[in-house]
Coordinates of C-alpha atoms and ligand atoms in Angstrom, one line a residue:
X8 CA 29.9 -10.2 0.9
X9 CA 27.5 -7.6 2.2
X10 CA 26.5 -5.4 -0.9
X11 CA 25.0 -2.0 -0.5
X12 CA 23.7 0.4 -3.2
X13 CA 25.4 3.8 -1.4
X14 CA 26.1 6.0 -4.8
X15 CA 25.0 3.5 -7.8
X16 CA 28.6 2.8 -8.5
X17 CA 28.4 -0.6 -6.8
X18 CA 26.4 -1.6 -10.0
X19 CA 28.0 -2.3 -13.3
X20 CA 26.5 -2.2 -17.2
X21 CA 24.9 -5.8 -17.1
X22 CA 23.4 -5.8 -13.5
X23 CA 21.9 -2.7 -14.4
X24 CA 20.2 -3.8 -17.4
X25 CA 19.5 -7.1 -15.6
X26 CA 18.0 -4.9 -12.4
X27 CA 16.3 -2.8 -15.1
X28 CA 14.5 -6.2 -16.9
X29 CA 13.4 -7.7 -13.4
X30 CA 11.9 -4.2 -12.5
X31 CA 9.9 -4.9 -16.0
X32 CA 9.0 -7.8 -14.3
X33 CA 7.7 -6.8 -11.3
X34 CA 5.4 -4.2 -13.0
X35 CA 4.0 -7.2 -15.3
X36 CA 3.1 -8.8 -12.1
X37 CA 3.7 -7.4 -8.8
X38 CA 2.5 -9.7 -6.4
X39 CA 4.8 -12.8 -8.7
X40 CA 7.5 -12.4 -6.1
X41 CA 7.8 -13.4 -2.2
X42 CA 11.6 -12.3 -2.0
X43 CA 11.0 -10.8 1.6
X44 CA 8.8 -13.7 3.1
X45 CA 9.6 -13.1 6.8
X46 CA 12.1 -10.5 6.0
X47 CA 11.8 -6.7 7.9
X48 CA 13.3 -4.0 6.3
X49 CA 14.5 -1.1 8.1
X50 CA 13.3 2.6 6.1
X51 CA 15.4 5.3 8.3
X52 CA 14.3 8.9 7.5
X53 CA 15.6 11.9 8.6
X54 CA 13.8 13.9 6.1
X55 CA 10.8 14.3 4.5
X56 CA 9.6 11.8 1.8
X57 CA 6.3 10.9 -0.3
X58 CA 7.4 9.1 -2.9
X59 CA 10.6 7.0 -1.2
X60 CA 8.2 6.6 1.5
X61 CA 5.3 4.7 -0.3
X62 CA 6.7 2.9 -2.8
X63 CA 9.5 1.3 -0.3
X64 CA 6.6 0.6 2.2
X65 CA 4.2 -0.8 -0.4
X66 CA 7.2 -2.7 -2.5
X67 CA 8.4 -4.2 0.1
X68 CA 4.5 -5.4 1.3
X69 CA 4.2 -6.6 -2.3
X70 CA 7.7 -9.0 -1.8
X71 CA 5.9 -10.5 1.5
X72 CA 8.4 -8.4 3.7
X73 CA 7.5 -6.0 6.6
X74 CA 8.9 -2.2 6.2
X75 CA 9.9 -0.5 9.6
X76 CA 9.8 2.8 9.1
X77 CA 11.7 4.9 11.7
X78 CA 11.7 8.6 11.8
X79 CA 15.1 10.3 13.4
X80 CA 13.2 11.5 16.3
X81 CA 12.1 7.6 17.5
X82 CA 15.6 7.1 17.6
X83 CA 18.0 6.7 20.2
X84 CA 20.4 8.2 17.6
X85 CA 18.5 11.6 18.1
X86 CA 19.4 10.7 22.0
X87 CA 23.3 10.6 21.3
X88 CA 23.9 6.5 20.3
X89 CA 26.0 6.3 18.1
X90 CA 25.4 5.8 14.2
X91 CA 27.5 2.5 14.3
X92 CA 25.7 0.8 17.1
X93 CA 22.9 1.9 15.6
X94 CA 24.0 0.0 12.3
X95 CA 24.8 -3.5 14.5
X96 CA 21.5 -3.6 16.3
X97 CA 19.7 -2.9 13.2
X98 CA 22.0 -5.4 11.6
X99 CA 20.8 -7.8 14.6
X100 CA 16.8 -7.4 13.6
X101 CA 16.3 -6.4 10.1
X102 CA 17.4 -7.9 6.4
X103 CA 18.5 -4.5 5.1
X104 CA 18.5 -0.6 6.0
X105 CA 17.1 2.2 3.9
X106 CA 18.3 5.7 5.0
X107 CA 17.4 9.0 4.1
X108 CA 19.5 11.3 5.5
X109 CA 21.4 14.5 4.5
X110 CA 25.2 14.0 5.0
X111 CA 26.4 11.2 2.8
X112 CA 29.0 10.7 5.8
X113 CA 26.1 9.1 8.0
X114 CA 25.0 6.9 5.5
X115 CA 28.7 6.0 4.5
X116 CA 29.4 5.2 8.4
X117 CA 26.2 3.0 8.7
X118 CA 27.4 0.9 6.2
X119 CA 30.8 -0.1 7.7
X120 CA 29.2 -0.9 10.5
X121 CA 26.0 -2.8 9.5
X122 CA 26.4 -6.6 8.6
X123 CA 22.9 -6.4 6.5
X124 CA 23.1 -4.2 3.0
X125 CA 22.1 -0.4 3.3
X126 CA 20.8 1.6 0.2
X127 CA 20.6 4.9 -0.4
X128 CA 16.9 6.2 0.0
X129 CA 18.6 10.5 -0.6
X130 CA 21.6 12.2 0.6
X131 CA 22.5 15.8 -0.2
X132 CA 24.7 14.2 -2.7
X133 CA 23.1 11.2 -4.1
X134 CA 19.9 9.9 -4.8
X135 CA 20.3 6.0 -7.1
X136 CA 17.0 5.1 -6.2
X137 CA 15.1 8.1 -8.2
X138 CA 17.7 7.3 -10.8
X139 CA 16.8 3.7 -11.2
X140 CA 13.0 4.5 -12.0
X141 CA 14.5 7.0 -14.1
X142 CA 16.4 4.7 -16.4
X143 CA 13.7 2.2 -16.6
X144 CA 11.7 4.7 -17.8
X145 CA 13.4 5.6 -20.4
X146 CA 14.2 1.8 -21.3
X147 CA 10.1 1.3 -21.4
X148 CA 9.9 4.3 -23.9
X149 CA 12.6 4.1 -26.2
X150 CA 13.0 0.1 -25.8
X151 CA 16.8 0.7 -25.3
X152 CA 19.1 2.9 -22.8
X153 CA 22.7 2.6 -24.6
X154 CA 23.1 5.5 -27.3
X155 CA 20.0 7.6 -25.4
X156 CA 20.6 11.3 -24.7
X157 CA 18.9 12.5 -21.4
X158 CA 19.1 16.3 -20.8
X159 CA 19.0 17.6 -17.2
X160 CA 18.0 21.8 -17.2
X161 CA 18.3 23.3 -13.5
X162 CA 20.1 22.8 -10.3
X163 CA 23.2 20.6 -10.3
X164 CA 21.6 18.7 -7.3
X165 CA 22.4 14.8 -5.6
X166 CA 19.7 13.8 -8.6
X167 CA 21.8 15.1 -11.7
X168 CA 24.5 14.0 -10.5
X169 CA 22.7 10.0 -9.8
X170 CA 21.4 10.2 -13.3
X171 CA 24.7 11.5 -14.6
X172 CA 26.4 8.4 -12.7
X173 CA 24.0 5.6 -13.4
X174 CA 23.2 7.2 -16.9
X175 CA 27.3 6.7 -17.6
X176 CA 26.5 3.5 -16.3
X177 CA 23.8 2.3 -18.4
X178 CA 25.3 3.8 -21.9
X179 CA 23.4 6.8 -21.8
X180 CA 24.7 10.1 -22.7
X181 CA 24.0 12.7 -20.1
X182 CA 24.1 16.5 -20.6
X183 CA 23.5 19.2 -17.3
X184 CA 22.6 22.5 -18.0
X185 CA 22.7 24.8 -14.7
X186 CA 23.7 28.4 -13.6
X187 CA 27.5 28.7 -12.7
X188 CA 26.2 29.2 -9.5
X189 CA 24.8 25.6 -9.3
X190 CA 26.4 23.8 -11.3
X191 CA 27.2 20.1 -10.7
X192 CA 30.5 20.0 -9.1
X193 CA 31.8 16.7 -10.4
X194 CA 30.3 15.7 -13.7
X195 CA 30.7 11.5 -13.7
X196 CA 30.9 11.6 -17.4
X197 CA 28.7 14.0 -18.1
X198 CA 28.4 17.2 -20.8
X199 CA 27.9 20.1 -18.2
X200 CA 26.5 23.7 -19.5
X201 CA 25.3 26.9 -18.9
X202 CA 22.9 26.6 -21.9
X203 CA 19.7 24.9 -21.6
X204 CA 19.4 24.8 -25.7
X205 CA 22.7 23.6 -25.7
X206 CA 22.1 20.6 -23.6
X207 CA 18.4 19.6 -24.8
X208 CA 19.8 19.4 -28.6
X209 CA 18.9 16.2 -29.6
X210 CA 17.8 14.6 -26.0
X211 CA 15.4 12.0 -26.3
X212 CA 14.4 13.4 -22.5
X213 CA 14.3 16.7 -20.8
X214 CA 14.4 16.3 -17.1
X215 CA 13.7 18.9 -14.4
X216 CA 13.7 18.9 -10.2
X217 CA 13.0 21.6 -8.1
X218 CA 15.1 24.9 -7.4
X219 CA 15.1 24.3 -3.5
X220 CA 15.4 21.4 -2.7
X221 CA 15.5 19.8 1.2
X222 CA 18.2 21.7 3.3
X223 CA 18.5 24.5 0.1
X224 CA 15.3 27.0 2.0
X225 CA 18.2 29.7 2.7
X226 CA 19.3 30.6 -1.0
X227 CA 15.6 30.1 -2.2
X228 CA 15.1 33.6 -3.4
X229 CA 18.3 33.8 -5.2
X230 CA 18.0 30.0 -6.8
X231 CA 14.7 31.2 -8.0
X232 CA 16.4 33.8 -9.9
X233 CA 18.7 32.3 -11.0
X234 CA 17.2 29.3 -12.3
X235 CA 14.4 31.1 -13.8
X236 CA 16.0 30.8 -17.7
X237 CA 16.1 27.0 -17.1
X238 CA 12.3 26.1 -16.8
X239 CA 11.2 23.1 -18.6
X240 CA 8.1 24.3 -20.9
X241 CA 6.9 23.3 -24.5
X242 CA 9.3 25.5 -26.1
X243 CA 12.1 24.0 -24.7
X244 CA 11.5 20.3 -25.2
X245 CA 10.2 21.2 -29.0
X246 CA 14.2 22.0 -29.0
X247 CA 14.7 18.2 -27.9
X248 CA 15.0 15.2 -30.5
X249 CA 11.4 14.4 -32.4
X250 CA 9.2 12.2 -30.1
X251 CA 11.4 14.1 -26.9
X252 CA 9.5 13.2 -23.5
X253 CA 9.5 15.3 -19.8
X254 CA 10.7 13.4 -16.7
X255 CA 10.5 15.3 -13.2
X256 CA 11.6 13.6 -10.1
X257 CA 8.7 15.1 -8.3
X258 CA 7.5 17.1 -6.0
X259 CA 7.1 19.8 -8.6
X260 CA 6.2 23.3 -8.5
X261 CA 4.0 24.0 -11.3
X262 CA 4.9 27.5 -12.7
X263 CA 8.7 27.3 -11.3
X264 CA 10.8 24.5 -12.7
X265 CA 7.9 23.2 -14.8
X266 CA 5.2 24.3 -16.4
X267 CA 1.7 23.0 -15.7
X268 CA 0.9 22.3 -19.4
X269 CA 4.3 20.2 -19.6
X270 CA 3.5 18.3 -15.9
X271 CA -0.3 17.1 -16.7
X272 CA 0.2 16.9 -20.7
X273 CA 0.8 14.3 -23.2
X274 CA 4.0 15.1 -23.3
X275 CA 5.5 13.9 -19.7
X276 CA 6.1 10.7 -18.3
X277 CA 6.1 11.9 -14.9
X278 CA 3.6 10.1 -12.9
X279 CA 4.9 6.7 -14.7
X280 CA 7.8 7.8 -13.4
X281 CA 6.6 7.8 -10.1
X282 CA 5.2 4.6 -10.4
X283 CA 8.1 3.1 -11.4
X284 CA 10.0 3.8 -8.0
X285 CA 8.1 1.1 -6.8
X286 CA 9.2 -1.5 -9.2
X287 CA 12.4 -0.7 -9.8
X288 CA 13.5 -0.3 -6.0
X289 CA 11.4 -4.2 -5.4
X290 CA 14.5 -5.1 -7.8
X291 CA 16.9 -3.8 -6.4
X292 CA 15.6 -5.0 -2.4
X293 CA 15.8 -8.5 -4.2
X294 CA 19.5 -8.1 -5.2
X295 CA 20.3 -7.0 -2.1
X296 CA 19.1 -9.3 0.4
X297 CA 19.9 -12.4 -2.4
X298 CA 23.5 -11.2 -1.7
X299 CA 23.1 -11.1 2.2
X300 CA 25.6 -11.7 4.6
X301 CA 27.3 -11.1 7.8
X302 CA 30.4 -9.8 8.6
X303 CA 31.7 -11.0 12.3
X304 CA 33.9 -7.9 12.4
X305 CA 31.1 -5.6 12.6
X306 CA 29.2 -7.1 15.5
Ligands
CP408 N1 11.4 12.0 -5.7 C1 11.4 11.8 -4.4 O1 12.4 11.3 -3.8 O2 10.2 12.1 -3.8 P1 10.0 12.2 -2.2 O3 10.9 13.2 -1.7 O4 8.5 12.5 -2.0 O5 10.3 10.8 -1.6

């Protein structure tokens, strides 16, 4: 059976943690695995990407695999063919597909029709892979997810709602403080709020993402106002638990969503963080492609 990694869902409690302990692994020693040997692994995206974009490329180096990385434009999906012959000739060629795209629909399409496993690399509504570095950095701080409180302040965007759904996941007790205007429109377990005090009480993390994010460049000026209250800054985290850290998916905007001291200070643990993508999404590639298989009905 093909597995994919579409929402997070697919995973349950124990293959997280045992994603989470490999992903330790990796970090130890990243060049210990050769999972890929041989292997190419498609890297679709439709949007634009720094972090997704390096650490899948150099991750899937490290695992002896080769990344394809193909831009929507190089595609003759741009030219009109179709998303699921698309999925059964990249099926044909490559081990898996990473896509980052913005309707969860294309994504959700390309992996009915694709006999290899696809992951999510961001849709408008999800984003597991940011949430997987997420957890394990949490894990490498506290030494321990289940009975965690993670604190989300700002837009009720695809990355609250992955941590809130892998967070549920992993034992973790999620709260999401955004404007009504924004906020998260299905909650996956988690404490949603209009108060940022009210959700960082007692977090052991304070996480922040930008106000416009990909696809949101229309509302900016209004989303800026409104999500002014919910910066993340010193004062807010000393409202946290004792010992509280920052997390920011990045790219930040130092002044808006974040505050400069709080991004380069001892506080954060953002650029682990962003280190972390790598090793935690080499973890996942290696569950994925271990559980390989074709499906005759697709091609
Ligand atoms: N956090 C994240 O997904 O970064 P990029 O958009 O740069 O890939």
């Amino acid at each position: 059976m093909t597995r994919h990694l579409l929402t997070g869902a697919e995973l349950d409690r124990d293959e997280l943690g045992a994603l989470l302990d490999r992903a330790d692994a990796l970090k130890a020693e990243p060049l210990s695995s050769r999972a890929l040997e041989g292997r190419s692994i498609a890297l679709i995206f439709e949007m634009h990407s720094t972090r997704t974009r390096l650490s899948f490329e150099a991750g899937i180096f490290e695992l002896g695999g080769q990344p394809v990385v193909l831009r929507r434009d190089e595609l003759q999906l741009s030219r009109g063919e179709s998303v699921a012959d698309t999925a059964r000739v990249l099926s044909r060629h490559m081990a898996a597909i990473g896509v980052r795209t913005g309707p969860d629909e294309m994504l959700d399409e390309l992996a009915e029709f694709a006999s290899v496993p696809v992951f999510n690399m961001l849709t408008a509504r999800h984003h597991p892979c940011q949430a997987l570095a997420d957890l394990m950095t949490l894990r490498e701080e506290f030494g321990r997810l289940a009975g965690l409180k993670l604190a989300y302040v700002g837009d009720g965007n695809n990355v609250a709602r992955s941590l809130a759904l892998l967070g549920a996941i992993a034992g973790v007790e999620v709260a999401i403080a955004s404007p009504a205007e924004y906020t998260l429109t299905d909650a996956h377990g988690a404490t949603l709020t209009t108060q940022p005090a009210e959700a960082v009480a007692g977090a052991h993390a304070v996480y922040a993402d930008v106000w416009v994010s990909m696809g949101d460049e229309d509302s900016a000026v209004e989303r800026r106002e409104l999500l002014a209250p919910y910066r993340l800054d010193d004062a807010l985290l000393d409202r946290a638990a004792p010992g509280a850290i920052a997390l920011h998916c990045l790219p930040a905007h130092p002044g808006e969503e974040v505050t400069a001291a709080m991004l380069y200070g001892p506080r954060q643990r953002i650029w682990e963080q962003a280190e972390n993508r790598r090793h935690a999404q080499k973890a996942l590639l290696e569950l994925l492609v271990r559980s390989e298989g074709r499906h005759a009905d697709n091609v």
